[in-house]
mmCIF file of C-alpha atoms and ligand atoms in Angstrom:
data_model
loop_
_atom_site.group_PDB
_atom_site.id
_atom_site.type_symbol
_atom_site.label_atom_id
_atom_site.label_comp_id
_atom_site.label_asym_id
_atom_site.label_seq_id
_atom_site.Cartn_x
_atom_site.Cartn_y
_atom_site.Cartn_z
ATOM 1 C CA MET A 8 0.098 0.120 0.136
ATOM 2 C CA SER A 9 1.342 3.555 -1.149
ATOM 3 C CA GLY A 10 -1.147 5.948 0.040
ATOM 4 C CA PRO A 11 -4.333 6.693 1.757
ATOM 5 C CA GLU A 12 -6.683 5.447 -0.646
ATOM 6 C CA GLN A 13 -4.699 2.063 -0.494
ATOM 7 C CA LEU A 14 -4.852 1.842 2.775
ATOM 8 C CA ALA A 15 -8.637 2.877 3.189
ATOM 9 C CA ALA A 16 -9.591 0.630 0.926
ATOM 10 C CA TYR A 17 -7.657 -2.214 2.519
ATOM 11 C CA LEU A 18 -9.493 -1.431 5.572
ATOM 12 C CA HIS A 19 -12.928 -1.144 4.569
ATOM 13 C CA ASP A 20 -12.700 -4.508 2.936
ATOM 14 C CA ALA A 21 -11.170 -6.156 5.807
ATOM 15 C CA GLY A 22 -14.376 -4.832 7.692
ATOM 16 C CA HIS A 23 -11.920 -2.728 10.066
ATOM 17 C CA LEU A 24 -13.222 0.548 8.600
ATOM 18 C CA SER A 25 -17.009 1.490 8.511
ATOM 19 C CA ASP A 26 -18.487 3.130 5.613
ATOM 20 C CA ASP A 27 -18.974 6.504 7.731
ATOM 21 C CA TRP A 28 -15.027 7.063 8.053
ATOM 22 C CA LEU A 29 -14.077 5.584 4.507
ATOM 23 C CA GLU A 30 -14.081 9.052 2.813
ATOM 24 C CA THR A 31 -11.826 10.586 5.910
ATOM 25 C CA PHE A 32 -9.398 7.636 5.436
ATOM 26 C CA ARG A 33 -8.948 8.313 2.040
ATOM 27 C CA LYS A 34 -8.350 11.992 2.009
ATOM 28 C CA VAL A 35 -6.082 12.560 5.719
ATOM 29 C CA ARG A 36 -2.377 11.330 4.787
ATOM 30 C CA ARG A 37 -0.714 9.499 7.272
ATOM 31 C CA GLU A 38 2.504 10.286 6.174
ATOM 32 C CA ASP A 39 1.658 13.757 7.009
ATOM 33 C CA PHE A 40 1.481 13.242 10.817
ATOM 34 C CA ILE A 41 4.668 10.450 11.047
ATOM 35 C CA PRO A 42 7.861 11.937 12.084
ATOM 36 C CA HIS A 43 10.803 11.527 9.677
ATOM 37 C CA ARG A 44 12.139 9.228 12.436
ATOM 38 C CA ILE A 45 10.395 6.220 13.262
ATOM 39 C CA TRP A 46 11.316 3.130 15.298
ATOM 40 C CA VAL A 47 10.667 -0.326 14.233
ATOM 41 C CA ARG A 48 10.448 -3.186 16.178
ATOM 42 C CA THR A 49 13.453 -6.008 16.050
ATOM 43 C CA GLU A 50 14.571 -8.378 18.393
ATOM 44 C CA ALA A 51 16.946 -6.477 19.649
ATOM 45 C CA GLY A 52 14.250 -3.859 20.663
ATOM 46 C CA TYR A 53 13.076 -0.728 18.547
ATOM 47 C CA GLN A 54 15.514 0.350 15.797
ATOM 48 C CA ALA A 55 15.621 3.876 14.503
ATOM 49 C CA LEU A 56 14.433 4.129 10.666
ATOM 50 C CA THR A 57 14.760 7.602 9.124
ATOM 51 C CA ARG A 58 12.802 8.772 6.206
ATOM 52 C CA GLY A 59 15.826 10.036 4.357
ATOM 53 C CA ALA A 60 17.758 6.610 4.666
ATOM 54 C CA ASP A 61 15.341 4.614 3.236
ATOM 55 C CA HIS A 62 12.112 6.483 1.804
ATOM 56 C CA ALA A 63 10.370 3.777 0.036
ATOM 57 C CA ARG A 64 10.420 1.332 3.468
ATOM 58 C CA TRP A 65 9.259 4.609 5.415
ATOM 59 C CA LEU A 66 6.352 5.029 3.485
ATOM 60 C CA ARG A 67 5.290 1.381 3.162
ATOM 61 C CA LEU A 68 5.304 1.539 6.811
ATOM 62 C CA VAL A 69 3.405 4.704 6.886
ATOM 63 C CA TYR A 70 0.690 2.885 4.887
ATOM 64 C CA SER A 71 0.816 -0.569 5.949
ATOM 65 C CA ASP A 72 -1.769 -1.635 9.039
ATOM 66 C CA THR A 73 1.244 -1.655 11.515
ATOM 67 C CA ALA A 74 1.560 0.749 14.795
ATOM 68 C CA LEU A 75 4.445 3.034 14.382
ATOM 69 C CA VAL A 76 6.643 4.054 17.316
ATOM 70 C CA THR A 77 7.113 7.655 17.021
ATOM 71 C CA GLN A 78 9.132 8.524 20.367
ATOM 72 C CA VAL A 79 11.297 6.427 22.949
ATOM 73 C CA GLU A 80 12.163 7.282 26.276
ATOM 74 C CA ASP A 81 15.598 5.683 26.024
ATOM 75 C CA ASP A 82 16.842 7.521 22.701
ATOM 76 C CA ASP A 83 20.769 7.473 23.535
ATOM 77 C CA GLY A 84 21.958 7.863 20.407
ATOM 78 C CA SER A 85 22.610 4.203 19.721
ATOM 79 C CA ASN A 86 19.643 3.539 17.243
ATOM 80 C CA ILE A 87 18.107 0.957 19.511
ATOM 81 C CA ALA A 88 15.965 1.552 22.238
ATOM 82 C CA LEU A 89 13.652 -0.371 24.366
ATOM 83 C CA VAL A 90 10.601 2.132 25.779
ATOM 84 C CA PRO A 91 8.230 3.416 23.419
ATOM 85 C CA THR A 92 6.375 6.304 25.069
ATOM 86 C CA SER A 93 4.286 7.297 21.729
ATOM 87 C CA SER A 94 3.167 5.963 18.712
ATOM 88 C CA SER A 95 0.677 5.915 15.638
ATOM 89 C CA SER A 96 -1.619 3.368 16.518
ATOM 90 C CA MET A 97 -2.188 0.474 14.200
ATOM 91 C CA PRO A 98 -4.794 1.740 11.770
ATOM 92 C CA ARG A 99 -7.180 -1.184 12.273
ATOM 93 C CA VAL A 100 -7.153 0.108 15.677
ATOM 94 C CA VAL A 101 -7.799 3.550 14.983
ATOM 95 C CA ALA A 102 -10.553 2.901 12.694
ATOM 96 C CA GLY A 103 -12.392 0.311 14.908
ATOM 97 C CA MET A 104 -12.085 2.803 17.584
ATOM 98 C CA LEU A 105 -13.676 5.582 15.481
ATOM 99 C CA ARG A 106 -16.332 3.475 14.800
ATOM 100 C CA GLY A 107 -17.058 2.407 18.351
ATOM 101 C CA LEU A 108 -16.903 6.025 19.417
ATOM 102 C CA ARG A 109 -20.150 6.571 17.174
ATOM 103 C CA ALA A 110 -19.533 10.360 16.827
ATOM 104 C CA GLU A 111 -21.991 11.679 14.276
ATOM 105 C CA GLU A 112 -21.565 15.208 12.374
ATOM 106 C CA GLY A 113 -22.190 18.280 14.741
ATOM 107 C CA HIS A 114 -20.585 16.033 17.811
ATOM 108 C CA ARG A 115 -18.215 17.622 19.979
ATOM 109 C CA VAL A 116 -15.077 15.399 20.708
ATOM 110 C CA LEU A 117 -12.390 15.500 23.356
ATOM 111 C CA GLU A 118 -9.593 13.343 22.230
ATOM 112 C CA ALA A 119 -7.029 12.634 25.233
ATOM 113 C CA GLY A 120 -3.604 11.496 24.097
ATOM 114 C CA THR A 121 -2.686 13.578 20.741
ATOM 115 C CA GLY A 122 0.475 11.667 19.915
ATOM 116 C CA THR A 123 0.843 12.473 16.143
ATOM 117 C CA GLY A 124 -2.282 14.442 15.549
ATOM 118 C CA PHE A 125 -3.320 11.634 13.131
ATOM 119 C CA ASN A 126 -6.479 10.595 15.074
ATOM 120 C CA ALA A 127 -7.291 14.302 15.799
ATOM 121 C CA ALA A 128 -7.159 15.248 12.117
ATOM 122 C CA LEU A 129 -9.567 12.207 11.332
ATOM 123 C CA LEU A 130 -11.919 13.577 13.865
ATOM 124 C CA ALA A 131 -11.655 17.113 12.831
ATOM 125 C CA HIS A 132 -11.872 16.057 8.883
ATOM 126 C CA ARG A 133 -15.332 14.433 9.496
ATOM 127 C CA LEU A 134 -16.695 16.776 12.379
ATOM 128 C CA ALA A 135 -14.898 19.830 11.594
ATOM 129 C CA ASP A 136 -12.253 21.299 13.441
ATOM 130 C CA HIS A 137 -14.068 23.636 15.484
ATOM 131 C CA ASN A 138 -15.570 20.288 17.019
ATOM 132 C CA VAL A 139 -12.256 18.737 17.930
ATOM 133 C CA THR A 140 -9.948 18.934 21.074
ATOM 134 C CA THR A 141 -7.228 16.991 21.727
ATOM 135 C CA ILE A 142 -4.847 17.079 24.611
ATOM 136 C CA GLU A 143 -1.220 15.730 24.865
ATOM 137 C CA ALA A 144 0.731 15.593 27.712
ATOM 138 C CA ASP A 145 4.076 15.775 26.181
ATOM 139 C CA PRO A 146 4.914 19.510 24.920
ATOM 140 C CA GLU A 147 7.067 18.594 22.164
ATOM 141 C CA LEU A 148 4.687 15.982 20.863
ATOM 142 C CA ALA A 149 1.429 18.427 21.078
ATOM 143 C CA ASP A 150 3.799 21.038 19.134
ATOM 144 C CA ALA A 151 4.903 18.765 16.625
ATOM 145 C CA ALA A 152 1.071 17.637 16.401
ATOM 146 C CA ARG A 153 0.412 21.547 16.002
ATOM 147 C CA VAL A 154 2.792 21.625 12.919
ATOM 148 C CA SER A 155 1.380 18.455 11.307
ATOM 149 C CA LEU A 156 -2.094 19.467 11.606
ATOM 150 C CA THR A 157 -1.490 23.128 10.397
ATOM 151 C CA ARG A 158 0.327 21.831 7.426
ATOM 152 C CA ALA A 159 -2.125 19.236 6.515
ATOM 153 C CA GLY A 160 -4.842 22.037 6.732
ATOM 154 C CA ARG A 161 -6.516 21.152 9.853
ATOM 155 C CA ALA A 162 -7.185 23.405 13.006
ATOM 156 C CA PRO A 163 -8.314 21.089 15.797
ATOM 157 C CA THR A 164 -7.571 22.665 19.204
ATOM 158 C CA VAL A 165 -4.392 20.773 20.708
ATOM 159 C CA VAL A 166 -3.952 21.538 24.384
ATOM 160 C CA THR A 167 -0.810 20.519 26.152
ATOM 161 C CA GLY A 168 -1.632 19.209 29.381
ATOM 162 C CA ASP A 169 -2.694 15.951 31.350
ATOM 163 C CA GLY A 170 -5.447 14.210 29.816
ATOM 164 C CA ALA A 171 -6.863 13.504 33.485
ATOM 165 C CA GLU A 172 -8.030 17.416 33.669
ATOM 166 C CA GLY A 173 -9.715 17.148 30.367
ATOM 167 C CA TRP A 174 -10.430 20.664 28.784
ATOM 168 C CA ALA A 175 -13.247 22.496 30.672
ATOM 169 C CA GLU A 176 -12.904 25.746 28.523
ATOM 170 C CA GLY A 177 -14.586 23.075 25.336
ATOM 171 C CA ALA A 178 -16.775 21.167 27.458
ATOM 172 C CA PRO A 179 -19.451 19.512 27.460
ATOM 173 C CA TYR A 180 -18.115 16.953 24.781
ATOM 174 C CA ASP A 181 -20.863 14.707 22.935
ATOM 175 C CA ARG A 182 -17.661 12.239 22.572
ATOM 176 C CA VAL A 183 -14.725 11.734 24.452
ATOM 177 C CA ILE A 184 -11.953 9.193 23.294
ATOM 178 C CA VAL A 185 -8.658 8.294 25.181
ATOM 179 C CA THR A 186 -5.956 6.744 23.059
ATOM 180 C CA TYR A 187 -3.637 5.472 26.111
ATOM 181 C CA ALA A 188 -4.528 2.672 28.650
ATOM 182 C CA LEU A 189 -5.970 3.980 32.158
ATOM 183 C CA HIS A 190 -6.092 1.993 35.504
ATOM 184 C CA HIS A 191 -8.451 4.807 36.572
ATOM 185 C CA VAL A 192 -10.903 6.835 34.475
ATOM 186 C CA PRO A 193 -10.665 10.360 35.776
ATOM 187 C CA TYR A 194 -13.714 11.573 37.056
ATOM 188 C CA ARG A 195 -13.021 15.369 35.195
ATOM 189 C CA LEU A 196 -13.999 13.466 32.033
ATOM 190 C CA VAL A 197 -17.103 12.237 33.049
ATOM 191 C CA GLN A 198 -17.806 15.850 34.284
ATOM 192 C CA GLN A 199 -16.851 17.253 30.705
ATOM 193 C CA THR A 200 -19.139 14.740 29.160
ATOM 194 C CA ALA A 201 -22.825 15.793 28.015
ATOM 195 C CA PRO A 202 -25.416 13.996 29.621
ATOM 196 C CA GLY A 203 -26.060 11.323 27.337
ATOM 197 C CA GLY A 204 -22.915 11.441 25.793
ATOM 198 C CA GLN A 205 -20.143 8.513 25.487
ATOM 199 C CA LEU A 206 -16.479 8.042 26.612
ATOM 200 C CA LEU A 207 -14.716 5.264 24.893
ATOM 201 C CA LEU A 208 -11.230 4.358 26.615
ATOM 202 C CA PRO A 209 -8.512 1.647 26.763
ATOM 203 C CA TRP A 210 -8.536 0.176 30.235
ATOM 204 C CA GLY A 211 -6.256 -2.211 32.045
ATOM 205 C CA THR A 212 -5.137 -3.643 35.071
ATOM 206 C CA GLY A 213 -1.566 -4.496 36.281
ATOM 207 C CA LEU A 214 -2.357 -8.101 35.392
ATOM 208 C CA TYR A 215 -3.956 -7.044 31.641
ATOM 209 C CA ASN A 216 -3.853 -4.579 29.334
ATOM 210 C CA GLY A 217 -6.238 -4.286 28.200
ATOM 211 C CA VAL A 218 -9.633 -3.888 27.116
ATOM 212 C CA LEU A 219 -11.673 -1.044 25.250
ATOM 213 C CA ALA A 220 -14.611 0.267 27.718
ATOM 214 C CA ARG A 221 -17.670 2.508 26.479
ATOM 215 C CA LEU A 222 -19.297 4.189 29.157
ATOM 216 C CA THR A 223 -22.321 6.398 28.578
ATOM 217 C CA ALA A 224 -22.870 9.482 30.815
ATOM 218 C CA GLY A 225 -25.926 9.776 32.979
ATOM 219 C CA PRO A 226 -29.033 12.207 32.562
ATOM 220 C CA ALA A 227 -28.061 15.856 33.540
ATOM 221 C CA GLY A 228 -27.282 16.152 37.332
ATOM 222 C CA ASP A 229 -26.541 12.126 37.449
ATOM 223 C CA GLY A 230 -22.425 12.642 37.838
ATOM 224 C CA THR A 231 -21.863 9.273 36.593
ATOM 225 C CA ALA A 232 -20.828 7.376 33.705
ATOM 226 C CA SER A 233 -21.449 3.506 32.946
ATOM 227 C CA GLY A 234 -20.739 0.784 30.197
ATOM 228 C CA PRO A 235 -19.623 -2.622 29.423
ATOM 229 C CA VAL A 236 -16.171 -3.721 27.997
ATOM 230 C CA LEU A 237 -16.571 -3.923 24.579
ATOM 231 C CA GLY A 238 -13.478 -6.276 23.327
ATOM 232 C CA ASP A 239 -9.481 -6.077 23.728
ATOM 233 C CA CYS A 240 -7.473 -3.167 23.309
ATOM 234 C CA ALA A 241 -3.910 -2.857 24.214
ATOM 235 C CA PHE A 242 -2.240 0.527 24.216
ATOM 236 C CA MET A 243 0.550 2.266 26.203
ATOM 237 C CA TRP A 244 -0.105 3.426 29.611
ATOM 238 C CA ASP A 245 -1.304 7.068 30.691
ATOM 239 C CA ARG A 246 1.849 8.671 31.494
ATOM 240 C CA GLY A 247 0.454 9.900 34.899
ATOM 241 C CA GLN A 248 -0.826 6.424 36.229
ATOM 242 C CA ALA A 249 1.629 3.577 35.133
ATOM 243 C CA PRO A 250 4.760 2.530 36.957
ATOM 244 C CA PRO A 251 6.808 1.214 34.153
ATOM 245 C CA GLN A 252 6.770 -2.497 34.571
ATOM 246 C CA ARG A 253 10.406 -2.762 35.428
ATOM 247 C CA ASP A 254 9.497 -1.213 38.867
ATOM 248 C CA VAL A 255 8.170 -4.551 39.937
ATOM 249 C CA MET A 256 11.648 -5.750 40.761
ATOM 250 C CA ALA A 257 12.264 -2.296 42.409
ATOM 251 C CA ALA A 258 9.556 -3.309 44.837
ATOM 252 C CA VAL A 259 11.083 -6.506 45.876
ATOM 253 C CA SER A 260 12.915 -6.018 49.119
ATOM 254 C CA HIS A 261 13.336 -7.412 52.630
ATOM 255 C CA ARG A 262 13.468 -11.134 51.419
ATOM 256 C CA ASP A 263 14.195 -12.381 54.916
ATOM 257 C CA ASP A 264 10.434 -11.104 56.230
ATOM 258 C CA ALA A 265 9.027 -12.829 53.621
ATOM 259 C CA VAL A 266 6.036 -15.474 54.727
ATOM 260 C CA ALA A 267 7.060 -18.841 52.819
ATOM 261 C CA GLY A 268 4.172 -21.322 51.630
ATOM 262 C CA ARG A 269 2.946 -23.656 48.981
ATOM 263 C CA THR A 270 0.430 -22.969 46.629
ATOM 264 C CA ALA A 271 -1.502 -25.754 44.337
ATOM 265 C CA LEU A 272 -2.592 -23.311 42.227
ATOM 266 C CA ASP A 273 -0.847 -23.341 38.733
ATOM 267 C CA PRO A 274 -0.100 -19.576 37.753
ATOM 268 C CA ARG A 275 -0.491 -20.507 34.164
ATOM 269 C CA LEU A 276 -4.567 -20.831 35.157
ATOM 270 C CA VAL A 277 -4.448 -17.137 36.246
ATOM 271 C CA LEU A 278 -1.669 -15.201 33.843
ATOM 272 C CA GLY A 279 -2.028 -17.457 30.662
ATOM 273 C CA ASP A 280 -5.911 -17.059 30.459
ATOM 274 C CA ASP A 281 -7.110 -13.808 29.054
ATOM 275 C CA ASP A 282 -10.280 -13.799 30.938
ATOM 276 C CA ALA A 283 -8.724 -15.024 34.285
ATOM 277 C CA ALA A 284 -5.825 -12.549 34.243
ATOM 278 C CA PHE A 285 -8.530 -9.558 33.795
ATOM 279 C CA ALA A 286 -10.775 -10.926 36.525
ATOM 280 C CA ALA A 287 -7.668 -11.163 38.679
ATOM 281 C CA GLY A 288 -6.349 -7.679 37.837
ATOM 282 C CA VAL A 289 -9.647 -6.240 38.478
ATOM 283 C CA ALA A 290 -9.635 -7.811 41.994
ATOM 284 C CA VAL A 291 -5.995 -7.331 43.029
ATOM 285 C CA PRO A 292 -5.766 -3.491 42.372
ATOM 286 C CA GLY A 293 -2.138 -2.039 41.956
ATOM 287 C CA CYS A 294 -0.405 -5.385 41.516
ATOM 288 C CA ARG A 295 1.641 -5.572 38.844
ATOM 289 C CA TYR A 296 3.825 -8.994 37.613
ATOM 290 C CA THR A 297 6.828 -9.789 35.822
ATOM 291 C CA VAL A 298 8.366 -13.276 35.301
ATOM 292 C CA GLY A 299 11.991 -14.240 35.489
ATOM 293 C CA HIS A 300 13.142 -17.299 33.431
ATOM 294 C CA GLY A 301 15.553 -19.801 34.880
ATOM 295 C CA ALA A 302 16.778 -22.974 33.262
ATOM 296 C CA ALA A 303 15.244 -26.207 31.870
ATOM 297 C CA GLY A 304 11.675 -24.421 31.956
ATOM 298 C CA GLU A 305 11.952 -23.235 35.401
ATOM 299 C CA TRP A 306 10.496 -19.595 36.014
ATOM 300 C CA THR A 307 9.431 -17.201 38.854
ATOM 301 C CA LEU A 308 6.637 -15.172 39.053
ATOM 302 C CA TRP A 309 6.922 -11.900 40.618
ATOM 303 C CA LEU A 310 3.986 -9.615 41.760
ATOM 304 C CA ALA A 311 4.435 -6.476 43.464
ATOM 305 C CA ASP A 312 2.537 -3.428 44.854
ATOM 306 C CA ALA A 313 4.960 -0.479 44.615
ATOM 307 C CA GLY A 314 2.152 1.554 46.726
ATOM 308 C CA SER A 315 2.222 -0.596 49.863
ATOM 309 C CA GLY A 316 5.707 -2.296 49.495
ATOM 310 C CA SER A 317 4.157 -5.657 48.843
ATOM 311 C CA TRP A 318 5.435 -8.063 46.822
ATOM 312 C CA ALA A 319 5.200 -12.218 46.134
ATOM 313 C CA SER A 320 7.071 -14.503 44.380
ATOM 314 C CA LEU A 321 5.864 -18.069 42.966
ATOM 315 C CA ASP A 322 8.767 -20.657 41.736
ATOM 316 C CA PHE A 323 7.264 -22.608 38.914
ATOM 317 C CA LEU A 324 8.702 -26.089 38.099
ATOM 318 C CA PRO A 325 7.335 -28.197 35.154
ATOM 319 C CA GLY A 326 5.456 -31.126 36.249
ATOM 320 C CA ALA A 327 5.317 -29.969 39.714
ATOM 321 C CA GLY A 328 1.770 -30.123 41.473
ATOM 322 C CA SER A 329 2.556 -27.130 44.121
ATOM 323 C CA PHE A 330 4.791 -24.343 43.881
ATOM 324 C CA ASP A 331 6.810 -22.279 46.723
ATOM 325 C CA VAL A 332 5.260 -19.223 47.110
ATOM 326 C CA GLN A 333 7.222 -16.281 49.133
ATOM 327 C CA GLN A 334 4.855 -13.350 50.292
ATOM 328 C CA HIS A 335 5.929 -9.921 51.827
ATOM 329 C CA GLY A 336 2.755 -7.803 53.223
ATOM 330 C CA PRO A 337 1.232 -5.758 54.155
ATOM 331 C CA ARG A 338 -0.764 -7.240 51.227
ATOM 332 C CA MET A 339 -0.414 -10.870 50.741
ATOM 333 C CA LEU A 340 -0.556 -10.734 46.902
ATOM 334 C CA TRP A 341 -0.613 -14.341 45.724
ATOM 335 C CA ASP A 342 -3.363 -14.844 48.134
ATOM 336 C CA GLU A 343 -5.484 -12.415 47.064
ATOM 337 C CA VAL A 344 -4.466 -13.465 43.292
ATOM 338 C CA ALA A 345 -5.790 -17.367 44.369
ATOM 339 C CA ALA A 346 -8.904 -15.643 46.078
ATOM 340 C CA ALA A 347 -9.809 -13.631 42.786
ATOM 341 C CA TYR A 348 -9.330 -16.720 40.801
ATOM 342 C CA THR A 349 -11.508 -18.621 42.992
ATOM 343 C CA TRP A 350 -14.368 -16.081 42.731
ATOM 344 C CA TRP A 351 -13.986 -15.959 38.976
ATOM 345 C CA ARG A 352 -14.385 -19.828 38.561
ATOM 346 C CA GLU A 353 -17.223 -19.623 41.042
ATOM 347 C CA ALA A 354 -18.615 -17.155 38.912
ATOM 348 C CA GLY A 355 -18.534 -19.468 35.974
ATOM 349 C CA SER A 356 -15.259 -18.159 34.434
ATOM 350 C CA PRO A 357 -17.226 -15.621 32.937
ATOM 351 C CA PRO A 358 -15.313 -13.547 29.373
ATOM 352 C CA ARG A 359 -13.746 -9.826 29.981
ATOM 353 C CA THR A 360 -16.637 -8.689 28.013
ATOM 354 C CA ARG A 361 -19.419 -9.594 30.667
ATOM 355 C CA PHE A 362 -17.367 -6.980 32.827
ATOM 356 C CA GLY A 363 -18.587 -3.226 32.809
ATOM 357 C CA LEU A 364 -17.607 0.040 34.774
ATOM 358 C CA THR A 365 -19.159 2.836 36.544
ATOM 359 C CA VAL A 366 -17.461 5.960 37.343
ATOM 360 C CA GLY A 367 -18.740 8.502 39.463
ATOM 361 C CA PRO A 368 -17.528 11.243 42.277
ATOM 362 C CA ASP A 369 -16.957 8.033 44.686
ATOM 363 C CA GLY A 370 -14.765 6.661 42.467
ATOM 364 C CA GLN A 371 -14.709 3.421 39.862
ATOM 365 C CA HIS A 372 -16.578 0.276 40.288
ATOM 366 C CA VAL A 373 -16.510 -2.887 38.267
ATOM 367 C CA TRP A 374 -19.476 -5.024 37.830
ATOM 368 C CA LEU A 375 -20.249 -8.511 36.046
ATOM 369 C CA ASP A 376 -23.198 -8.168 33.673
ATOM 370 C CA THR A 377 -25.280 -4.977 35.614
ATOM 371 C CA PRO A 378 -24.129 -2.347 37.492
ATOM 372 C CA ASP A 379 -25.859 -3.535 40.686
ATOM 373 C CA ASN A 380 -23.515 -6.751 40.301
ATOM 374 C CA PRO A 381 -20.116 -5.559 41.625
ATOM 375 C CA VAL A 382 -16.923 -7.174 41.512
ATOM 376 C CA PRO A 383 -15.233 -8.154 44.846
ATOM 377 C CA GLY A 384 -12.421 -6.068 45.127
ATOM 378 C CA ARG A 385 -12.045 -3.024 43.298
ATOM 379 C CA GLU A 386 -10.252 -1.619 40.877
HETATM 380 C C1 LIG B 404 -0.702 5.646 21.833
HETATM 381 S S1 LIG B 404 -0.507 7.761 21.584
HETATM 382 C C2 LIG B 404 -1.699 7.997 20.776
HETATM 383 C C3 LIG B 404 -1.757 8.303 19.518
HETATM 384 C C4 LIG B 404 -2.731 9.273 18.888
HETATM 385 N N1 LIG B 404 -3.824 9.503 18.938
HETATM 386 C C5 LIG B 404 -2.227 9.355 17.436
HETATM 387 O O1 LIG B 404 -3.261 9.371 16.376
HETATM 388 O O2 LIG B 404 -1.077 9.675 17.063
HETATM 389 C C6 LIG B 404 -0.419 8.063 23.130
HETATM 390 C C7 LIG B 404 0.100 9.274 23.489
HETATM 391 O O3 LIG B 404 -0.866 9.309 24.692
HETATM 392 C C8 LIG B 404 0.179 10.684 25.754
HETATM 393 N N2 LIG B 404 -0.159 10.695 26.585
HETATM 394 C C9 LIG B 404 -0.285 9.635 27.597
HETATM 395 N N3 LIG B 404 -0.661 9.869 29.075
HETATM 396 C C10 LIG B 404 -1.060 11.019 28.913
HETATM 397 C C11 LIG B 404 -1.992 11.777 29.335
HETATM 398 N N4 LIG B 404 -2.090 11.666 30.810
HETATM 399 N N5 LIG B 404 -2.433 12.992 29.145
HETATM 400 C C12 LIG B 404 -2.692 13.361 27.920
HETATM 401 N N6 LIG B 404 -1.959 12.538 27.090
HETATM 402 C C13 LIG B 404 -1.186 11.485 27.450
HETATM 403 C C14 LIG B 404 1.492 9.933 25.207
HETATM 404 O O4 LIG B 404 2.336 11.040 25.141
HETATM 405 C C15 LIG B 404 1.101 9.468 23.896
HETATM 406 O O5 LIG B 404 1.785 10.400 22.825
#
């Protein structure tokens, strides 16, 4: 694929792009928003590719159905980086989210996570510049998006700031779309959504990133928004909410104090099953994990809650019927994960699409099937 027409046709034919967004995808050129240097995933990490060095490859990637990393945290000049901090999402994901947003002509939309500005340009093309506001936390990215948008002839409002604050000056919005993964839905975004308006947001936990949820704001004065998980959707985390995964090991300390025990629960039943991992993540808030591989198929699962300084480890041995566990409080994280797994099994092993979320002034509540059936635990 070499241009927007081909990319749009591909996405449409493959069922990712709805009719109402087709013309917009044909007209908005992704190449206008992708920086000259992008980062391509390789076995060694993300490798820099500049437009000047290989224009044909750069353009092919821009018009392929691929997420493009456009900023990394650890750019040390070596041309290899490990931690992406901004990207232009996979076009099929962009198209799917825009369809899920159910935006219509005349709607006012707030996007949190401007990134390259490509999604804001799509929104502005279809809904008109004055109906679109987009917020980016990183000032350099916000400036670059402003330049790209202007060059492409679009002029939505680009705000440099934390998406958690929303943008009260432009409220109320008929639609709010977040393009990074949230642990907690900021209440300001609910407050800035018009009664009956909708919020579409990637939502994840430390054990599962993530799902896409669509919340509908209640009637005037209600002050809450509620709605179901629609399906899967993995995004980079909110810059303000997510300590990087490497912090899991930073939270491990005081090994002498740890409480030793054994568990008969195979950790693969929890973390190897997307629905179980999702449910456990909901019920064990603040818990993150990482895995350290040893020899001969042995590995250690590490759980940590940096907030309380709690951690747990489980040593997996192939073929074993039970496993050594170490836990350091105040939270007994493996016990919490095991209890969450038991709850999920007893509830009939519900898929993650049976869960939903209500966000109000008193916080965020997760439910199963209906808002009056809360999940024990709390994320
Ligand atoms: C996957 S990219 C978004 C892609 C973008 N919509 C586009 O069309 O290119 C996620 C972006 O969200 C931004 N971000 C992360 N946390 C944020 C926050 N709390 N407020 C605003 N922007 C945030 C990141 O800096 C990054 O640029």
